[in-house]
Coordinates of C-alpha atoms and ligand atoms in Angstrom, one line a residue:
M322 CA 22.8 -37.3 4.2
T323 CA 20.9 -38.4 7.0
V324 CA 21.7 -42.1 6.7
P325 CA 22.3 -45.2 8.9
S326 CA 25.1 -44.5 11.3
D327 CA 27.5 -46.9 9.6
S328 CA 27.6 -44.5 6.4
N329 CA 28.5 -41.5 8.6
A330 CA 32.2 -42.0 8.3
A331 CA 32.0 -42.1 4.6
A332 CA 30.0 -38.9 4.8
D333 CA 32.5 -37.3 6.8
R334 CA 35.3 -38.3 4.4
L335 CA 33.3 -37.0 1.5
R336 CA 32.8 -33.5 3.3
S337 CA 36.4 -33.3 4.2
T338 CA 37.4 -33.8 0.6
I339 CA 34.9 -31.2 -0.4
R340 CA 36.5 -28.9 2.3
D341 CA 40.0 -29.5 0.9
A342 CA 38.8 -28.7 -2.5
Q343 CA 37.2 -25.6 -1.4
T344 CA 40.4 -24.5 0.6
A345 CA 42.3 -25.2 -2.7
D346 CA 39.9 -23.1 -4.6
V347 CA 40.1 -20.0 -2.5
D348 CA 44.0 -20.0 -2.8
D349 CA 45.2 -16.4 -2.9
D350 CA 46.5 -16.7 -6.4
S351 CA 43.6 -18.2 -7.7
P352 CA 42.0 -16.4 -10.7
C353 CA 38.7 -16.8 -9.1
D354 CA 39.6 -15.0 -5.7
D355 CA 36.2 -13.3 -4.6
N356 CA 37.4 -10.1 -3.6
E357 CA 39.5 -9.7 -6.6
T358 CA 36.5 -10.2 -8.8
L359 CA 34.2 -8.0 -6.7
S360 CA 36.8 -5.2 -6.7
E361 CA 36.2 -4.9 -10.3
G362 CA 34.3 -1.7 -11.2
L363 CA 34.7 -0.1 -7.7
V364 CA 35.5 3.4 -8.6
P365 CA 35.9 6.2 -6.2
C366 CA 32.3 7.7 -5.3
R367 CA 30.2 9.5 -2.9
F368 CA 27.5 7.5 -1.0
V369 CA 24.9 9.9 0.1
L370 CA 22.6 8.4 2.8
F371 CA 19.1 10.0 3.5
G372 CA 17.5 8.9 6.7
A373 CA 21.0 8.7 8.3
T374 CA 19.9 8.9 11.7
G375 CA 17.2 6.0 11.4
D376 CA 17.2 2.5 12.7
L377 CA 18.0 0.8 9.1
T378 CA 21.0 3.0 8.8
H379 CA 22.4 2.0 12.3
R380 CA 21.4 -1.7 12.0
K381 CA 22.2 -2.5 8.5
I382 CA 23.7 0.0 6.1
V383 CA 26.5 1.4 8.2
P384 CA 27.8 -2.0 9.6
A385 CA 27.6 -3.4 5.9
L386 CA 29.7 -0.3 4.6
Y387 CA 32.0 -0.7 7.5
S388 CA 32.6 -4.5 6.9
L389 CA 33.0 -3.9 3.1
S390 CA 35.8 -1.2 4.2
L391 CA 37.3 -3.7 6.4
Q392 CA 37.6 -6.4 3.5
G393 CA 39.0 -3.8 1.4
L394 CA 35.9 -3.7 -0.8
L395 CA 35.1 0.0 -0.7
P396 CA 36.9 1.8 -3.4
D397 CA 39.7 4.2 -2.4
G398 CA 38.2 7.9 -2.4
F399 CA 35.0 6.6 -1.1
H400 CA 33.0 9.0 1.1
L401 CA 29.8 8.5 2.9
V402 CA 27.7 11.9 3.3
A403 CA 24.8 11.7 5.7
F404 CA 21.9 14.0 4.8
A405 CA 19.4 14.2 7.9
R406 CA 17.2 16.5 9.9
R407 CA 18.9 16.2 13.2
D408 CA 21.4 18.7 14.4
K409 CA 24.8 17.0 14.2
T410 CA 28.2 17.6 13.0
D411 CA 30.7 15.5 11.0
E412 CA 32.3 14.6 14.3
S413 CA 29.1 13.9 16.4
F414 CA 27.8 11.6 13.6
R415 CA 30.9 9.8 13.4
E416 CA 30.6 9.1 17.1
D417 CA 27.1 7.8 16.6
L418 CA 28.2 5.3 14.1
R419 CA 30.9 4.1 16.3
T420 CA 28.1 3.6 18.8
S421 CA 26.1 1.5 16.3
I422 CA 29.0 -0.6 15.2
R423 CA 29.7 -1.4 18.9
E424 CA 25.9 -2.3 19.3
F425 CA 25.1 -4.0 15.9
A426 CA 28.5 -5.3 14.6
P427 CA 30.3 -5.8 18.1
S428 CA 33.0 -8.2 16.4
Q429 CA 34.1 -5.3 14.3
P430 CA 37.0 -3.0 15.7
S431 CA 35.3 0.3 16.6
D432 CA 38.7 2.2 17.2
G433 CA 42.1 2.0 16.0
P434 CA 43.4 2.5 12.3
Q435 CA 40.7 0.7 10.3
W436 CA 38.0 2.5 12.1
D437 CA 39.7 5.8 11.8
K438 CA 40.1 5.2 8.1
F439 CA 36.5 4.6 7.7
A440 CA 35.2 7.3 9.9
S441 CA 37.5 10.0 8.3
G442 CA 35.4 9.6 5.0
V443 CA 32.1 10.3 6.8
Y444 CA 30.5 13.7 6.6
Y445 CA 27.1 15.1 7.8
V446 CA 24.8 17.6 6.0
R447 CA 21.9 18.9 8.1
S448 CA 18.7 19.6 6.3
N449 CA 15.1 19.0 6.3
F450 CA 14.2 16.9 3.1
D451 CA 11.7 19.4 1.8
D452 CA 14.5 22.4 1.9
P453 CA 16.0 23.0 -1.4
S454 CA 18.9 25.0 0.2
G455 CA 19.9 21.9 1.9
Y456 CA 20.4 20.2 -1.6
V457 CA 22.5 23.0 -2.7
R458 CA 24.7 22.6 0.4
L459 CA 24.9 18.9 -0.4
A460 CA 25.8 19.7 -4.0
E461 CA 28.7 22.1 -2.6
R462 CA 29.9 19.3 -0.2
L463 CA 30.0 16.9 -3.0
K464 CA 31.9 19.1 -5.2
E465 CA 34.4 19.7 -2.6
L466 CA 35.0 16.0 -2.0
D467 CA 35.2 15.4 -5.8
I468 CA 38.0 18.1 -5.9
V469 CA 39.8 16.7 -2.8
G470 CA 39.7 13.2 -4.4
S471 CA 40.1 14.6 -8.0
T472 CA 37.5 12.1 -9.1
P473 CA 34.6 12.7 -11.5
D474 CA 31.1 13.2 -9.8
R475 CA 29.8 9.7 -9.1
R476 CA 27.0 9.7 -6.7
L477 CA 25.0 6.8 -5.1
F478 CA 22.0 8.2 -3.2
Y479 CA 20.5 5.9 -0.9
L480 CA 16.8 6.7 0.4
A481 CA 16.6 5.0 3.7
T482 CA 13.9 7.2 5.0
P483 CA 10.1 6.4 5.8
P484 CA 8.4 6.3 2.5
E485 CA 6.6 9.5 2.6
Y486 CA 9.9 11.5 2.1
F487 CA 10.8 9.7 -1.1
S488 CA 8.9 11.9 -3.5
Q489 CA 10.3 15.2 -2.0
I490 CA 13.9 13.9 -2.0
I491 CA 13.7 12.6 -5.6
E492 CA 12.2 16.1 -6.7
N493 CA 14.8 18.1 -5.0
L494 CA 17.9 16.1 -6.2
G495 CA 16.5 16.6 -9.6
A496 CA 15.9 20.4 -8.9
A497 CA 19.7 20.7 -7.7
G498 CA 20.9 18.9 -10.8
L499 CA 22.3 16.0 -8.7
N500 CA 20.5 13.5 -10.9
N501 CA 22.7 14.2 -13.9
P502 CA 26.4 13.3 -13.6
V503 CA 28.9 15.4 -15.2
G504 CA 31.5 14.2 -17.7
N505 CA 32.0 10.8 -19.1
D506 CA 33.0 9.0 -16.1
G507 CA 30.5 10.3 -13.9
W508 CA 27.3 8.6 -12.8
S509 CA 24.4 9.3 -10.5
R510 CA 22.4 6.2 -9.0
I511 CA 19.6 6.1 -6.6
I512 CA 18.8 3.1 -4.2
I513 CA 15.3 3.1 -2.8
E514 CA 14.4 1.0 0.1
K515 CA 11.3 -0.9 0.4
P516 CA 8.2 -0.4 0.9
F517 CA 8.1 0.7 -2.7
G518 CA 4.4 2.0 -2.6
S519 CA 1.7 0.5 -0.6
D520 CA -0.4 -0.5 -3.4
L521 CA -0.4 -0.6 -7.3
E522 CA -1.6 3.0 -7.5
S523 CA 1.1 4.3 -5.1
A524 CA 3.8 2.2 -6.6
R525 CA 2.9 3.5 -10.0
K526 CA 2.9 7.1 -8.6
L527 CA 6.3 6.6 -7.2
N528 CA 7.6 5.3 -10.5
A529 CA 6.2 8.1 -12.5
Q530 CA 7.7 10.7 -10.1
L531 CA 11.2 8.8 -10.4
G532 CA 11.0 8.5 -14.1
P533 CA 11.5 12.3 -15.2
V534 CA 14.5 12.7 -12.7
F535 CA 16.3 9.2 -12.7
K536 CA 16.3 6.9 -15.9
E537 CA 15.3 3.5 -15.1
D538 CA 19.1 2.4 -15.3
Q539 CA 19.7 4.7 -12.7
V540 CA 17.3 3.2 -10.1
Y541 CA 18.1 0.3 -7.7
R542 CA 15.1 -0.7 -6.0
I543 CA 16.3 -2.7 -2.9
D544 CA 14.7 -6.1 -1.6
H545 CA 17.3 -7.3 0.7
Y546 CA 16.1 -10.8 0.1
L547 CA 17.8 -10.8 -3.5
G548 CA 21.1 -10.1 -1.6
K549 CA 20.9 -13.4 0.2
E550 CA 23.3 -16.1 -1.0
T551 CA 20.8 -18.8 -0.7
V552 CA 18.2 -16.9 -2.6
Q553 CA 20.7 -16.4 -5.3
N554 CA 21.8 -20.0 -5.1
I555 CA 18.0 -20.8 -6.2
L556 CA 19.1 -19.9 -9.9
V557 CA 22.5 -21.8 -9.5
L558 CA 20.6 -24.9 -8.2
R559 CA 18.2 -24.7 -10.9
F560 CA 20.3 -24.0 -14.1
A561 CA 23.8 -25.3 -13.1
N562 CA 22.4 -28.7 -12.5
Q563 CA 21.0 -30.8 -15.2
I564 CA 19.0 -33.3 -12.8
F565 CA 16.6 -30.6 -11.6
E566 CA 15.4 -28.6 -14.7
P567 CA 13.9 -31.7 -16.6
L568 CA 11.7 -32.3 -13.6
W569 CA 10.8 -28.6 -12.8
N570 CA 7.3 -28.6 -14.1
Q571 CA 3.7 -29.7 -13.7
K572 CA 4.6 -33.1 -14.6
Y573 CA 6.7 -34.1 -11.7
I574 CA 6.1 -31.4 -9.2
D575 CA 3.1 -31.6 -6.9
N576 CA 3.2 -28.3 -5.0
V577 CA 5.7 -25.6 -3.9
Q578 CA 5.6 -24.3 -0.3
I579 CA 7.3 -21.0 0.5
T580 CA 7.6 -20.2 4.3
V581 CA 9.0 -17.0 5.8
A582 CA 8.6 -17.6 9.5
E583 CA 9.9 -15.4 12.1
T584 CA 10.0 -15.6 15.9
L585 CA 10.4 -12.1 16.3
G586 CA 7.4 -9.7 16.8
V587 CA 7.4 -6.0 15.8
E588 CA 10.7 -5.0 17.6
G589 CA 10.0 -1.4 18.4
R590 CA 8.6 -0.9 15.0
G591 CA 4.7 -1.3 16.0
D592 CA 3.7 1.9 14.4
F593 CA 5.3 1.2 11.1
F594 CA 4.2 -2.5 11.0
D595 CA 0.5 -1.7 12.3
S596 CA 0.0 0.6 9.2
V597 CA 1.3 -2.3 6.8
G598 CA 0.8 -5.7 7.9
I599 CA 2.7 -8.8 7.0
A600 CA 1.4 -9.1 3.3
R601 CA 2.8 -5.7 2.5
D602 CA 5.8 -6.0 4.7
V603 CA 7.1 -9.3 3.6
V604 CA 4.8 -11.2 1.0
Q605 CA 4.6 -8.5 -1.7
N606 CA 8.4 -8.3 -1.9
H607 CA 10.5 -11.0 -0.2
A608 CA 8.1 -14.0 -0.6
L609 CA 7.2 -13.0 -4.3
Q610 CA 10.8 -12.6 -5.1
V611 CA 11.5 -16.1 -4.1
L612 CA 8.4 -17.5 -5.7
T613 CA 9.6 -15.8 -9.1
L614 CA 13.2 -17.4 -9.0
I615 CA 11.4 -20.9 -8.4
G616 CA 8.8 -20.4 -11.0
M617 CA 11.0 -18.4 -13.8
E618 CA 12.0 -20.0 -17.2
P619 CA 15.9 -20.1 -17.8
P620 CA 16.8 -16.7 -18.8
V621 CA 19.0 -16.0 -22.0
S622 CA 21.8 -14.6 -19.9
L623 CA 22.9 -13.5 -16.6
T624 CA 22.5 -9.8 -17.3
A625 CA 20.1 -7.8 -15.0
D626 CA 17.5 -7.4 -17.6
A627 CA 17.4 -11.0 -18.9
I628 CA 16.8 -12.2 -15.3
R629 CA 14.4 -9.6 -14.6
D630 CA 12.5 -10.1 -17.7
E631 CA 11.8 -13.8 -16.7
K632 CA 10.8 -12.9 -13.2
V633 CA 8.2 -10.4 -14.5
K634 CA 6.8 -13.1 -16.7
V635 CA 6.2 -15.3 -13.7
L636 CA 4.5 -12.3 -11.8
R637 CA 2.3 -11.7 -14.8
C638 CA 1.1 -15.4 -15.0
I639 CA 0.0 -15.6 -11.4
K640 CA -3.9 -16.0 -11.7
P641 CA -5.4 -12.7 -10.4
F642 CA -7.6 -13.2 -7.3
A643 CA -11.4 -12.5 -7.8
F644 CA -12.9 -11.1 -4.6
E645 CA -14.6 -14.6 -3.8
D646 CA -11.0 -16.2 -4.3
V647 CA -9.7 -14.2 -1.7
A648 CA -12.0 -15.6 1.0
N649 CA -11.2 -19.2 -0.4
W650 CA -7.4 -18.8 -1.0
T651 CA -5.9 -16.6 1.5
V652 CA -5.9 -16.6 5.5
R653 CA -5.1 -13.9 7.8
G654 CA -4.0 -14.2 11.3
Q655 CA -2.8 -12.0 14.3
Y656 CA -1.0 -13.5 17.3
G657 CA -2.3 -13.3 20.8
P658 CA -0.2 -13.9 24.0
G659 CA 1.7 -17.1 24.0
A660 CA 5.2 -18.7 25.0
S661 CA 8.3 -19.2 23.1
P662 CA 8.6 -23.1 22.4
S663 CA 12.2 -23.1 22.8
T664 CA 12.7 -21.1 26.1
G665 CA 9.2 -21.1 27.7
E666 CA 9.3 -17.5 27.8
E667 CA 5.9 -15.6 27.9
L668 CA 5.4 -13.5 24.9
P669 CA 2.8 -10.6 24.7
G670 CA 0.1 -10.6 22.0
Y671 CA 0.4 -8.2 19.1
R672 CA -2.2 -5.8 20.5
Q673 CA -0.1 -5.5 23.5
E674 CA 3.2 -4.6 21.6
E675 CA 4.7 -1.3 21.9
K676 CA 3.1 1.4 19.6
V677 CA 0.3 -0.9 18.2
D678 CA -3.3 0.0 18.4
P679 CA -4.8 -2.2 21.1
Y680 CA -7.8 -2.9 18.8
S681 CA -5.8 -3.3 15.7
S682 CA -6.9 -5.7 12.8
T683 CA -3.5 -5.8 11.2
E684 CA -2.4 -9.2 10.0
T685 CA 0.9 -10.6 11.5
F686 CA 0.3 -13.9 9.7
A687 CA -0.8 -14.3 6.1
A688 CA -1.1 -17.5 3.7
F689 CA -1.9 -17.8 0.1
R690 CA -2.5 -20.4 -2.6
F691 CA -1.4 -18.9 -5.6
Q692 CA -1.7 -20.5 -9.1
L693 CA 0.7 -19.8 -12.1
D694 CA -1.3 -20.1 -15.3
N695 CA 1.4 -21.1 -17.7
W696 CA 2.6 -24.3 -19.5
R697 CA 5.1 -25.2 -16.9
W698 CA 3.1 -24.7 -13.8
A699 CA -0.7 -25.4 -14.7
G700 CA -2.2 -27.3 -11.8
V701 CA 0.6 -26.9 -9.4
P702 CA -0.3 -24.9 -6.3
F703 CA 2.4 -22.5 -4.8
Y704 CA 1.5 -22.0 -1.1
V705 CA 3.0 -19.1 0.5
Q706 CA 2.9 -18.1 4.2
A707 CA 4.7 -15.5 6.2
G708 CA 4.3 -14.7 9.9
K709 CA 5.5 -12.9 12.8
R710 CA 6.1 -14.6 16.4
L711 CA 5.8 -18.1 14.9
A712 CA 7.3 -21.3 16.5
K713 CA 10.6 -21.2 14.5
R714 CA 12.7 -18.9 12.5
T715 CA 13.1 -20.1 9.1
T716 CA 12.6 -19.0 5.5
S717 CA 12.3 -22.1 3.2
V718 CA 11.2 -23.6 0.1
R719 CA 9.8 -27.0 -0.2
I720 CA 9.4 -28.7 -3.7
Q721 CA 7.2 -31.5 -3.3
F722 CA 7.5 -33.9 -6.1
K723 CA 4.5 -36.1 -7.2
A724 CA 4.4 -39.8 -5.5
V725 CA 5.5 -42.8 -7.6
P726 CA 2.7 -44.9 -9.1
E727 CA 1.0 -47.2 -6.6
V728 CA 3.0 -50.3 -7.9
L729 CA 6.2 -52.0 -6.8
F730 CA 7.6 -50.7 -3.7
A731 CA 4.7 -48.5 -3.1
R732 CA 2.6 -51.7 -2.3
L733 CA 5.3 -53.0 0.1
A734 CA 4.2 -53.6 3.6
C735 CA 6.0 -51.7 6.4
S736 CA 7.3 -49.3 4.0
D737 CA 7.1 -45.6 3.6
V738 CA 7.4 -44.6 0.0
S739 CA 7.1 -41.0 0.5
A740 CA 7.3 -38.5 -2.5
N741 CA 10.6 -36.9 -2.9
V742 CA 11.0 -33.3 -1.4
L743 CA 13.7 -30.7 -2.2
T744 CA 14.1 -28.2 0.6
I745 CA 16.0 -25.0 0.0
R746 CA 16.7 -23.7 3.4
I747 CA 17.2 -19.8 2.7
Q748 CA 17.9 -19.1 6.5
P749 CA 19.0 -20.1 9.1
D750 CA 21.0 -23.1 8.6
E751 CA 21.6 -22.2 5.0
G752 CA 21.7 -25.2 2.6
A753 CA 19.5 -27.6 0.8
S754 CA 18.2 -31.2 1.2
L755 CA 16.7 -33.9 -0.9
E756 CA 14.6 -36.6 0.4
I757 CA 14.7 -39.9 -1.5
C758 CA 13.5 -43.2 -0.7
S759 CA 16.1 -45.9 0.2
K760 CA 16.0 -49.6 1.2
T761 CA 16.5 -50.1 5.0
P762 CA 19.2 -52.6 5.6
G763 CA 18.0 -56.0 6.4
P764 CA 16.7 -59.3 4.7
N765 CA 13.3 -58.0 3.9
V766 CA 12.8 -55.3 1.2
R767 CA 11.6 -52.4 3.0
V768 CA 11.8 -48.6 1.8
H769 CA 12.2 -45.6 3.9
P770 CA 12.8 -42.0 3.1
V771 CA 16.4 -40.6 3.8
K772 CA 17.8 -37.2 3.4
M773 CA 20.8 -35.9 1.4
D774 CA 21.7 -32.6 3.0
F775 CA 24.0 -29.7 1.8
Q776 CA 25.0 -27.1 4.5
Y777 CA 26.7 -23.9 3.4
G778 CA 28.6 -24.0 6.7
E779 CA 30.2 -27.5 6.0
S780 CA 30.7 -27.1 2.3
F781 CA 32.3 -23.9 2.1
S782 CA 34.8 -22.1 4.2
S783 CA 34.1 -18.5 3.4
P784 CA 31.4 -16.8 5.6
I785 CA 28.0 -15.9 4.1
R786 CA 28.0 -12.2 3.6
D787 CA 25.3 -10.0 4.9
A788 CA 22.8 -9.3 2.2
Y789 CA 23.1 -5.4 2.5
E790 CA 27.0 -5.8 1.8
R791 CA 26.4 -7.7 -1.5
L792 CA 23.5 -5.1 -2.5
I793 CA 25.7 -1.8 -1.8
L794 CA 28.5 -3.4 -3.6
D795 CA 26.6 -4.2 -6.6
A796 CA 25.0 -0.9 -6.8
I797 CA 28.3 0.8 -6.5
R798 CA 29.6 -1.5 -9.4
G799 CA 26.6 -0.7 -11.4
D800 CA 25.3 -4.1 -11.5
A801 CA 21.4 -4.1 -11.0
S802 CA 20.6 -7.7 -11.3
L803 CA 19.7 -8.2 -7.8
F804 CA 17.5 -5.2 -7.6
A805 CA 13.6 -4.9 -8.6
R806 CA 12.8 -3.4 -12.0
N807 CA 9.7 -0.8 -12.1
D808 CA 7.7 -3.3 -14.0
E809 CA 8.5 -6.2 -11.5
V810 CA 7.4 -4.1 -8.5
E811 CA 4.2 -3.2 -10.2
A812 CA 3.5 -6.5 -11.3
A813 CA 3.8 -7.8 -7.6
W814 CA 1.5 -5.0 -6.5
A815 CA -1.0 -6.1 -9.1
I816 CA -1.2 -9.6 -7.4
M817 CA -1.5 -8.2 -3.9
T818 CA -3.6 -5.1 -4.3
P819 CA -6.9 -6.8 -5.3
I820 CA -6.3 -9.2 -2.2
L821 CA -5.7 -6.2 0.2
D822 CA -8.7 -4.4 -1.1
A823 CA -10.7 -7.6 -0.5
W824 CA -9.5 -8.0 3.2
R825 CA -10.6 -4.5 3.6
D826 CA -13.9 -5.1 2.6
L827 CA -14.5 -8.7 3.8
S828 CA -15.2 -9.0 7.6
C829 CA -12.1 -9.4 9.5
P830 CA -11.4 -12.8 11.1
L831 CA -11.8 -12.9 15.1
F832 CA -8.3 -11.6 15.9
P833 CA -6.2 -12.8 17.7
N834 CA -6.4 -16.3 16.0
Y835 CA -3.1 -17.9 16.9
P836 CA -1.0 -17.8 20.0
A837 CA 2.5 -16.3 19.8
G838 CA 5.1 -19.2 19.5
S839 CA 2.8 -21.4 17.4
W840 CA 2.6 -22.1 13.7
G841 CA -0.2 -19.7 12.9
P842 CA -4.0 -20.1 12.6
E843 CA -5.4 -23.5 12.0
A844 CA -7.2 -22.0 9.1
A845 CA -4.0 -22.0 7.0
N846 CA -4.3 -25.8 6.7
N847 CA -7.6 -25.4 4.8
L848 CA -5.6 -23.8 1.9
L849 CA -3.8 -27.0 1.3
R850 CA -5.4 -29.6 -1.1
D851 CA -6.3 -33.1 0.0
G852 CA -6.2 -32.4 3.6
A853 CA -2.2 -32.0 3.3
V854 CA -0.6 -30.0 6.1
W855 CA 2.2 -27.3 5.8
M856 CA 5.4 -29.2 5.7
P857 CA 7.3 -28.7 9.2
P858 CA 10.2 -26.7 8.1
G859 CA 13.8 -27.7 8.2
Ligands
BG6_2070 C1 12.1 -6.6 6.4 C2 10.6 -6.6 7.1 O1 12.0 -6.2 5.0 O2 12.4 -8.0 6.5 C3 10.9 -6.9 8.6 O3 10.4 -5.2 7.1 C4 11.3 -8.5 8.7 O4 9.6 -7.0 9.1 C5 12.7 -8.5 8.0 O5 11.5 -8.7 9.9 C6 13.0 -9.9 7.6 O6 14.5 -9.9 7.0 P1 15.5 -11.1 7.3 O7 16.6 -10.9 6.7 O8 15.6 -10.9 8.9 O9 14.8 -12.4 7.1

């Protein structure tokens, strides 16, 4: 709680009590030991990685797998089989992975017995994605590994390639019979990275190509935001606390703001980003996923389908944007040259970034006012903004409650009876805070807002796992709760596609329209009602 300093000692005592309780909870013999629970369902399997020489593999997937291995969370008999186009051997690929661990997970040991154990289970199959004979060789290699480990054929295919290769990989896996596991204990699953389509039509087409080869319960569409602890905590916060749910509706909530702000630019991915823009890259998936968790009804259980059913309902009740709504309720931006507010470092404009068209009209910032047409949310705007090269890195949700009536304390002079705000900090500085009004100490009755603050880092001793670790683990264990279902992805595209189409047809704003290191274009403020402003995050 941000309270007057004489209360800090009490707050410290409370934190220390919570910490002690936490330490007691994670006692090794506890039935709630996390690693013990997570290791349930971990059976020997083969992890086949397509796009194994790409950036995502080296930055995220392999560090996540290695970290799981170090924590003893990869099943015995786990093998990583890379399938990629470049000419490499098992040995040279293992060395590449060692280099990526040194670069992207420098705190992990990149030699010694732990590394050797992990690396000895890594294999490389060289093939073009459209070459059927490569898949036959892959099938043979998998069979050999099944025999060595005397395990049933359990395969997890991970498509981390550019999306244009998805269809041919899916088709070839099917043609090689790798989609169908053999025997009772076998299984075959496929993880598909985003972007899952680039509009409604392409997402439907991809789902239609997947359908005949992999059944829906074999498909894991990844959105790494769902693997973030703080995103999962939205459901806990809402449904494990009696105090929020009764207030979580249009009677008490004035508006919801979701911000996904990055300080980074396009980081060497200029060619990819320039062809998609922030609305496709971040809003259609990450921001809308957060919105569904804020907006959904309580699921009937915690099963994958019960949760996803409710999320889909939220997407379906977002009021579709007519052409004229797009001009009124969306704002696009692109950054020009600027400076970092924290270091003063000069930053290039988007059009000066590597691999970006110098006349590009791709948006690097987008803001929206969504309306959920249902009983719970009628009349409550959901504002969503996302942008690159903004002033501060933050992903947060601000639930702004309605103001108290203009009576009693609200009439007092020298007082600030602000409306309550619940802020969920997804990253960084993970946690949540609740702004409430309090009497300031003294002989007069004066009211000022104070903040109750929960920080993951202070309340829990265990570190926050990387989202990819959690998602890969879940896919191995066959838990699809944190993955997007086909109808969910299509429903999200059904909202975004008319907007993207209208942006194409409307004249483009004069880009650049915000300096790098700022909070985005001024016009984003026009989306907010009653002259309100975007809440400063954090
Ligand atoms: C990815 C986008 O999905 O998410 C990137 O393609 C973006 O452009 C990234 O930078 C943000 O993820 P995180 O976990 O850093 O918030």
